[in-house]
Coordinates of C-alpha atoms and ligand atoms in Angstrom, one line a residue:
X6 CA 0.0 0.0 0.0
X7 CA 1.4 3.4 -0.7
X8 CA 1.9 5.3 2.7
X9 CA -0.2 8.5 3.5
X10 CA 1.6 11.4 3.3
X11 CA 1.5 12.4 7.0
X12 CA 0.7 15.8 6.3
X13 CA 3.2 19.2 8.4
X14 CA 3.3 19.2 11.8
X15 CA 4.4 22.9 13.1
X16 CA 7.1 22.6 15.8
X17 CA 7.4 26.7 16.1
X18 CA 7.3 29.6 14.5
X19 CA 9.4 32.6 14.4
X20 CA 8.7 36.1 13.8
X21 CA 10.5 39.3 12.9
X22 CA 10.6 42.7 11.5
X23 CA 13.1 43.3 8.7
X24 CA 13.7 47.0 8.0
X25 CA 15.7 47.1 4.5
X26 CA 16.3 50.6 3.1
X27 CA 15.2 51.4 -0.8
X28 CA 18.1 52.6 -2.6
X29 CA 15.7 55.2 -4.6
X30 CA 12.5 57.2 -2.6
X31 CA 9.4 54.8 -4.4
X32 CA 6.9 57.4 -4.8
X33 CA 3.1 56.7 -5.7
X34 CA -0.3 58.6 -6.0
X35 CA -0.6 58.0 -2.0
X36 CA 2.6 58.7 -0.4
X37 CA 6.6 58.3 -0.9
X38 CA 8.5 55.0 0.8
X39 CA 12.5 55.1 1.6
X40 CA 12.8 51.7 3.4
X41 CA 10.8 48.6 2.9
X42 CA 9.7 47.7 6.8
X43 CA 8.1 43.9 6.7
X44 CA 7.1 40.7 8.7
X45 CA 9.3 38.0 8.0
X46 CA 7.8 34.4 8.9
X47 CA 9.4 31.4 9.6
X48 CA 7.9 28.1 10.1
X49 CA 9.6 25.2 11.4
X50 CA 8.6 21.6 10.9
X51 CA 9.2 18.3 9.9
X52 CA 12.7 18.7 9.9
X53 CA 12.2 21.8 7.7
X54 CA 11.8 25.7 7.4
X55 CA 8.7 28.0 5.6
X56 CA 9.6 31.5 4.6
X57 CA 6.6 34.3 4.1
X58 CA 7.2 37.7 3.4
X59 CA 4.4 40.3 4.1
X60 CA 3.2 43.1 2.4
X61 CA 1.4 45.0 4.8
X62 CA 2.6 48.5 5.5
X63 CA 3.0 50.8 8.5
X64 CA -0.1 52.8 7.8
X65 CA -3.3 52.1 5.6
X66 CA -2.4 53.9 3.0
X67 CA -2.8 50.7 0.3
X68 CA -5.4 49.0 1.8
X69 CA -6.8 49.0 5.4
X70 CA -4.6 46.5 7.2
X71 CA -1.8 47.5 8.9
X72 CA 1.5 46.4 10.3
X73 CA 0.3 46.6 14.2
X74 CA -2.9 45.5 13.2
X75 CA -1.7 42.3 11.3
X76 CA 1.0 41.3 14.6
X77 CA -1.1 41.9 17.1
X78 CA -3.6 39.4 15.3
X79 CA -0.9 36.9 14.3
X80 CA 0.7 37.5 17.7
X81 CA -2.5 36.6 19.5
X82 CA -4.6 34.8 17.8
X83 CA -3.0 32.5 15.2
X84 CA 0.4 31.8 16.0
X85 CA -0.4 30.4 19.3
X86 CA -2.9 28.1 17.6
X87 CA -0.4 27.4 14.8
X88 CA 1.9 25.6 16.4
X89 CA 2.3 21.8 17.6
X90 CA -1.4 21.2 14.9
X91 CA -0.6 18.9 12.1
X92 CA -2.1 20.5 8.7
X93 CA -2.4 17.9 5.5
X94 CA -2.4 20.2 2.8
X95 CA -2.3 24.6 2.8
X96 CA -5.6 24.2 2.4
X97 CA -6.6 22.8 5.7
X98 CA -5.4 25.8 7.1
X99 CA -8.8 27.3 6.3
X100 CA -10.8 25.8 9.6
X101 CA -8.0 28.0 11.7
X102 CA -8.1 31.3 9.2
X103 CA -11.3 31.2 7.7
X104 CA -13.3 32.4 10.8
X105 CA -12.0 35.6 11.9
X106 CA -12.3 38.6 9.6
X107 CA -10.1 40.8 6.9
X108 CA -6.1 40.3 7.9
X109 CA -5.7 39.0 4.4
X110 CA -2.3 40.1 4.4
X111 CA -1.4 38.3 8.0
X112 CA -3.2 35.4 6.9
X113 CA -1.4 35.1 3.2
X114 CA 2.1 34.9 5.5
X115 CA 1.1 31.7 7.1
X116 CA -0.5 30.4 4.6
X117 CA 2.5 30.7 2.1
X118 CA 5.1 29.7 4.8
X119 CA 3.3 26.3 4.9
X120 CA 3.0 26.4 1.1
X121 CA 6.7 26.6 1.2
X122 CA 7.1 24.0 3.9
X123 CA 4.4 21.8 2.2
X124 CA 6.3 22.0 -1.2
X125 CA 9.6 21.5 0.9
X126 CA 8.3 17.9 2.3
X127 CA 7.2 17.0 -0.9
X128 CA 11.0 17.6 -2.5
X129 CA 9.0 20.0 -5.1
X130 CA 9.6 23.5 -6.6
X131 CA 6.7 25.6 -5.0
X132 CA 5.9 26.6 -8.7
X133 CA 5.6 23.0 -9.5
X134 CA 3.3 22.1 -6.3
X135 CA 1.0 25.3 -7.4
X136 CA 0.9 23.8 -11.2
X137 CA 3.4 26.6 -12.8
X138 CA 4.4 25.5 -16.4
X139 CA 6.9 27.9 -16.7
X140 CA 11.0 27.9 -15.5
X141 CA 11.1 31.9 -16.0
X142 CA 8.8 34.6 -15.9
X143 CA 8.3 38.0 -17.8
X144 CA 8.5 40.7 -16.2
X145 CA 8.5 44.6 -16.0
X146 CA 9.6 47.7 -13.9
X147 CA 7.3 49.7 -11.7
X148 CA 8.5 53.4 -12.4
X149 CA 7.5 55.8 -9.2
X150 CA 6.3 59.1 -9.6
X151 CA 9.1 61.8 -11.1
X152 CA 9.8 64.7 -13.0
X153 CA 9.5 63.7 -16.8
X154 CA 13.1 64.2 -17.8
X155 CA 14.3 61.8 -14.8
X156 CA 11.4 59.6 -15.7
X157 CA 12.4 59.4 -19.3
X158 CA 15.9 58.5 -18.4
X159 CA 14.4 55.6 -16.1
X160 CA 12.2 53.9 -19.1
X161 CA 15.4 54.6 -21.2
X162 CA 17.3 52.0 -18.7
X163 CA 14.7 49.6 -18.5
X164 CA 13.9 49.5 -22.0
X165 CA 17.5 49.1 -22.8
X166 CA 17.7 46.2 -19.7
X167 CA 15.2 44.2 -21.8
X168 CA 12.1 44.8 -19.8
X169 CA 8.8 43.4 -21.5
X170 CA 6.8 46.5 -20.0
X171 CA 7.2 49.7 -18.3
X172 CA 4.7 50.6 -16.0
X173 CA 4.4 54.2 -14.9
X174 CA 2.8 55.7 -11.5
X175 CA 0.6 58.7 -12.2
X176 CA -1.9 60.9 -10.2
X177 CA -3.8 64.0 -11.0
X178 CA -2.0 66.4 -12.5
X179 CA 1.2 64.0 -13.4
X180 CA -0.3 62.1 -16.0
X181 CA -1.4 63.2 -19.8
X182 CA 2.0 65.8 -20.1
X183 CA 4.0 62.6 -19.1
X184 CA 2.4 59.8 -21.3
X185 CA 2.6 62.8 -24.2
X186 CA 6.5 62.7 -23.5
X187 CA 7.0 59.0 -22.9
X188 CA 5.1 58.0 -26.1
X189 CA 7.2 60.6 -28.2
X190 CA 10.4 59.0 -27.3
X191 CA 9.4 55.0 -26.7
X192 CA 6.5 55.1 -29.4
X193 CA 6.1 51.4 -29.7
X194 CA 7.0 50.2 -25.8
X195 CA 4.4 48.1 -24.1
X196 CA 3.1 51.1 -21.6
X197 CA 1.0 51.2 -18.5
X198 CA 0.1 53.6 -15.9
X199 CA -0.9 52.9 -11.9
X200 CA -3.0 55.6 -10.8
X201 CA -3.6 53.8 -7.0
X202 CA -7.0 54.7 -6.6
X203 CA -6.2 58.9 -7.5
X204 CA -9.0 59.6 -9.6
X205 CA -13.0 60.0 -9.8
X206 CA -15.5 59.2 -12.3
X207 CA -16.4 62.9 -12.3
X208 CA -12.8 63.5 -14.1
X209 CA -14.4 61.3 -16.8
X210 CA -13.1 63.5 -19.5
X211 CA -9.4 63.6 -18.7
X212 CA -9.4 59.5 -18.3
X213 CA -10.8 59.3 -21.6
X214 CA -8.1 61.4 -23.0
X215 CA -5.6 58.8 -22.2
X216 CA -7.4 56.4 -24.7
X217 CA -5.3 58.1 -27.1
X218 CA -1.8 56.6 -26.0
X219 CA -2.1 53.5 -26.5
X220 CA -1.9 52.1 -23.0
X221 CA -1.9 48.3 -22.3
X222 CA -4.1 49.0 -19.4
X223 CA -4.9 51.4 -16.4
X224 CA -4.2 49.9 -13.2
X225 CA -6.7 51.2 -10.0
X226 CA -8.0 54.6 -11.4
X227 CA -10.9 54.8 -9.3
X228 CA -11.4 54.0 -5.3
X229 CA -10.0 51.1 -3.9
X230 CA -13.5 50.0 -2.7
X231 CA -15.0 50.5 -6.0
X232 CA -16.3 47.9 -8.3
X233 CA -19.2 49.4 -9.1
X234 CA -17.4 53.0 -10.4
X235 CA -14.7 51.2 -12.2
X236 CA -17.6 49.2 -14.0
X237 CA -19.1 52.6 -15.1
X238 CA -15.1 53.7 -16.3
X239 CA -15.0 50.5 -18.3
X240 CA -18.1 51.1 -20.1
X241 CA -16.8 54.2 -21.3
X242 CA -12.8 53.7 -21.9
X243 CA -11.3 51.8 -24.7
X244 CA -8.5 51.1 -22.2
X245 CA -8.2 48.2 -20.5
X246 CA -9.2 48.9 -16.8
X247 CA -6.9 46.3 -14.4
X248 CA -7.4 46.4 -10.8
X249 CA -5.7 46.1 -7.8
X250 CA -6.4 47.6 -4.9
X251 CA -9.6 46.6 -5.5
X252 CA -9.1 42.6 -5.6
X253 CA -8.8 41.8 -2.0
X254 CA -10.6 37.8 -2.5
X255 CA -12.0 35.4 -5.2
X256 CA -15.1 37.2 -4.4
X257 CA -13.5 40.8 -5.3
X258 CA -12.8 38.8 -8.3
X259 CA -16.3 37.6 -9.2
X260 CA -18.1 40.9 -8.7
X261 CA -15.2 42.6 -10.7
X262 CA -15.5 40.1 -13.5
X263 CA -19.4 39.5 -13.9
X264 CA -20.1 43.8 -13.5
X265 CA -17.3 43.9 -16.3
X266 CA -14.9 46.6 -14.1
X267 CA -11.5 44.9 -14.8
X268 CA -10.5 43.4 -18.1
X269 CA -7.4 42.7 -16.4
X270 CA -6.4 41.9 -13.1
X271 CA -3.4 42.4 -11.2
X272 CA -2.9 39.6 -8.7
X273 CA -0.9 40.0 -5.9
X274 CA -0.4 36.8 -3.3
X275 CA 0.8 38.3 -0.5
X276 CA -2.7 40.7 -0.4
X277 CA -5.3 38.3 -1.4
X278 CA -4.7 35.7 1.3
X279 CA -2.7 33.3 -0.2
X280 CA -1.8 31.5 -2.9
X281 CA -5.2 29.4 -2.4
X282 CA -6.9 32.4 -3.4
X283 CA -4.4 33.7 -5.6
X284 CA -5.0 30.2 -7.5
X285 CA -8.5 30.9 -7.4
X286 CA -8.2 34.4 -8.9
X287 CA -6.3 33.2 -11.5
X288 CA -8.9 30.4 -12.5
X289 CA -11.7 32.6 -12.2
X290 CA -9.9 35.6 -14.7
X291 CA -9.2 32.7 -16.6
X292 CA -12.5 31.3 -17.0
X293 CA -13.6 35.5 -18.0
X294 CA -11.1 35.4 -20.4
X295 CA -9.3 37.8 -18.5
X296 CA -5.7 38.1 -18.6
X297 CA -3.8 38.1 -15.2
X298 CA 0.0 39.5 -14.0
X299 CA 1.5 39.5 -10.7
X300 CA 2.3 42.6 -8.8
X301 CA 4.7 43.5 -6.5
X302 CA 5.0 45.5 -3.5
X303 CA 9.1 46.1 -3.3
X304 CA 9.6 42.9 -1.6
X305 CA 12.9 41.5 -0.4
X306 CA 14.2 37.9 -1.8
X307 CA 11.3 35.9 0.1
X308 CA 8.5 38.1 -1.1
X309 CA 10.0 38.2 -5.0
X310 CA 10.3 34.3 -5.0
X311 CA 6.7 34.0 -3.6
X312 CA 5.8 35.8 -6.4
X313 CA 7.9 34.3 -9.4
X314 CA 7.0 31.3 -8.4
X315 CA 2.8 32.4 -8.8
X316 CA 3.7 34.0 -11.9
X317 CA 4.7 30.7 -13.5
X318 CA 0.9 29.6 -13.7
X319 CA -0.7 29.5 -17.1
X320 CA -3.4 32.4 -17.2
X321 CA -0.5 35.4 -15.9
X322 CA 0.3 36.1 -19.4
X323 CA 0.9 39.6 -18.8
X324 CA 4.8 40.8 -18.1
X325 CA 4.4 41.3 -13.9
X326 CA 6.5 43.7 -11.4
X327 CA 8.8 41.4 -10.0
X328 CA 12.0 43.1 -11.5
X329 CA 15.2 42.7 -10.1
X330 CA 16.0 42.6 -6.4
X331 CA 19.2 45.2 -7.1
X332 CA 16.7 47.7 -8.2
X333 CA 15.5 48.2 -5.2
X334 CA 18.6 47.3 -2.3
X335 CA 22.0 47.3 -2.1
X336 CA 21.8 44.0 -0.6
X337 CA 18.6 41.3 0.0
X338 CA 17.9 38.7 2.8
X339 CA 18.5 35.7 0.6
X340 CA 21.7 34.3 -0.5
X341 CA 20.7 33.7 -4.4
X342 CA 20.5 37.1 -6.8
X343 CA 17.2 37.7 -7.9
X344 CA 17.8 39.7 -11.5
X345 CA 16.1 39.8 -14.7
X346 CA 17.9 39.1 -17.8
X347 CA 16.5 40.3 -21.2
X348 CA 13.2 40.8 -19.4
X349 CA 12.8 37.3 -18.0
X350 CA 13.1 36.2 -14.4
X351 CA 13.7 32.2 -13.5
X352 CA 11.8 30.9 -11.4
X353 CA 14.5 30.3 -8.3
X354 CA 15.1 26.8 -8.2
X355 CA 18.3 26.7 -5.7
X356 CA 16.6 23.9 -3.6
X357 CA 12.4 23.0 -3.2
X358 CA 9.5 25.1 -1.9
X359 CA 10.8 29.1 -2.7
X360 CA 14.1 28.1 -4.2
X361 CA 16.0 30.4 -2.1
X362 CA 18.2 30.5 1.2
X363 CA 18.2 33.1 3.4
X364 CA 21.6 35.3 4.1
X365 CA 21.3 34.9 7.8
X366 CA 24.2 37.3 8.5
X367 CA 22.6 40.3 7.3
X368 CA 19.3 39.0 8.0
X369 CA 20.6 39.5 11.9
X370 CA 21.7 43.0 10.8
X371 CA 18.6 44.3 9.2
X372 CA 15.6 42.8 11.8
X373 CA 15.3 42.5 15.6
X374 CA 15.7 39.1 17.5
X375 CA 12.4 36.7 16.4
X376 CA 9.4 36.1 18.5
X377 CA 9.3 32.6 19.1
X378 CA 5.8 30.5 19.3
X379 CA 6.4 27.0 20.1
X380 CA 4.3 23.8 20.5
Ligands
OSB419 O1 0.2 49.5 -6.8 O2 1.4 48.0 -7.6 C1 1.2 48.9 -6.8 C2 4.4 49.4 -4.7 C3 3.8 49.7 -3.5 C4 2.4 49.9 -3.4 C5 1.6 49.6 -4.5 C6 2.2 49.2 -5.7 C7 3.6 49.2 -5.8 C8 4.3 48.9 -7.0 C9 5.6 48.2 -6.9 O3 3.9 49.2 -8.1 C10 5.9 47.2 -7.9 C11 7.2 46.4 -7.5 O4 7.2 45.7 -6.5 O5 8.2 46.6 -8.2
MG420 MG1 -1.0 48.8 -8.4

């Protein structure tokens, strides 16, 4: 008889703050970042460790969860019950998670940890264990908000470094004058903007106007709790709406698809919950015949490999954000490079689960000593 695969027990877990600074001010619609400040989670178990990175941020200025919010509830309420359970599969972590409400973003970290640990016991690549079918990902840059001569010199080195897209951060008042200038010099480069949530269907007029540049899409124009609005944009916009901000769940995802208010959809793991529901997004767009890509949130090594790895699934057939690590620090928290060559990022495949080891010696420089939960 073949023996059943006893499923993870979780001996402890460990958790820490990691404060790495950005080597260029990222600056978006809602505020400017200089240092990437993030939960790191470790899982230990069956002879093994899980990684997760988080993406929640200090304030809610992306979406409503926050940093304090997300450790006091991972602190109190599910690490404690975490550890010394036995879990058969990610997905049985649901009876623990499911019940208490929001903390999407504390819930993804544990979830993906175990993903990691899960695809770890199993002697698997993560993006195998998901059902990724590709060994390297396309990929993009992110450009922040910034003058348009120093923004023109930044598409000029990522076009020239290969990248597949260039996505551009805009707001009101920095947009149409900068898409003008971009498109006169990069006329045929596969373009994007990110507005993170800075305009209103009442400046109708002015969105429309950016029809005429010849965007790929236009990522979170409207309010981040907005389905409804960004429905109403759609309906009037040749442009491709995508959302964001606005795709918190699978269930995001269905009212976005069946009201028709994203004809693309930017999915990010470490928001939505999980790669269980990042899976689910993906089958669901998929299904709409809607085109997905995997967005980033300047994460260090852990965070980047969660996300290469998601992006090797069929449907994300848009270039994503994961760009090179070196973009962003002088030095990451794993021991294996993360860059893009020619526009392409492998999936990291130094070992199973996330493919990556962590640089323990500057780890200890960069975060505080871990809580420990143990069984
Ligand atoms: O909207 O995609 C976004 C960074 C912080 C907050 C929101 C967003 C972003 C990015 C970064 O665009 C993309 C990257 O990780 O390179
Ligand atoms: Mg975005």
């Amino acid at each position: 008889m073949t023996p059943v695969f006893p499923g993870i027990r979780i001996d402890a877990a460990e958790l820490r703050l990691v404060r790495l600074p950005l080597l260029t001010p990222f600056v978006i619609s809602t505020g400017t970042m200089t240092e990437k400040l993030f939960p790191l989670l470790v899982l230990r178990g069956e002879g093994l460790e899980g990684y997760a990175e988080g993406v929640m941020d200090p304030l809610p200025d992306y979406l409503e969860e926050t940093l304090p919010g997300s450790l006091a509830f991972l602190r109190q309420a599910v690490l404690p019950q975490l550890v010394g359970r036995r879990f058969d599969s990610p997905a049985a972590l649901a009876a623990l998670l499911d019940p208490w409400r929001g903390h999407r973003m504390a819930k993804a970290m544990v979830e993906m940890a175990l993903w990691d640990l899960w695809a770890k016991a199993l002697n698997l690549p993560l993006s195998a264990a998901l059902g990724g079918v590709r060994d390297a990902v396309e990929v993009g840059v992110s450009l922040g908000i910034a003058d348009i001569p120093t923004t023109l010199d930044r598409v000029r080195v990522a076009v020239e470094a290969g990248y597949r897209r260039v996505k551009l951060k805009i707001k009101r008042g920095h947009d149409t004058a900068l898409l003008a200038a971009v498109r006169a010099e990069f006329p045929d480069t596969k373009l994007t903007v990110d507005a993170n949530t800075d305009y209103r269907l009442g400046g109708l007029p002015l969105l429309k106007s950016m029809d005429a540049f010849g965007l790929d899409y236009i990522e979170q124009p409207l309010a981040y709790d907005d389905i409804h609005d960004h429905a109403r944009l759609q309906a009037q916009m040749l442009t491709a709406i995508c959302l964001d901000e606005s795709i918190r769940s699978a269930t995001d995802a269905r009212r976005a698809l069946v009201a028709d208010a994203a004809r693309v959809v930017n999915i990010k793991v470490g928001r939505v919950g999980g790669f269980g529901q990042a899976r689910a997004i993906h089958d669901l767009c998929a299904a709409f015949d809607v085109p997905v890509w995997c967005g980033g949130m300047l994460e260090s090594g852990i965070g980047r490999a969660q996300n290469i790895h998601l992006a090797s699934l069929p449907n994300f057939t848009k270039p994503g954000d994961t760009s090179s690590a070196s973009r962003y620090f002088r030095r990451d928290i794993v021991e294996q490079p993360l860059e893009a060559e020619a526009g392409l990022m492998a999936v990291p495949r130094h070992g199973p689960g996330l493919g990556v080891t962590l640089d323990r010696a500057y780890l200890a420089q960069v975060s505080d000593a871990p809580e420990v939960f143990a069984a």
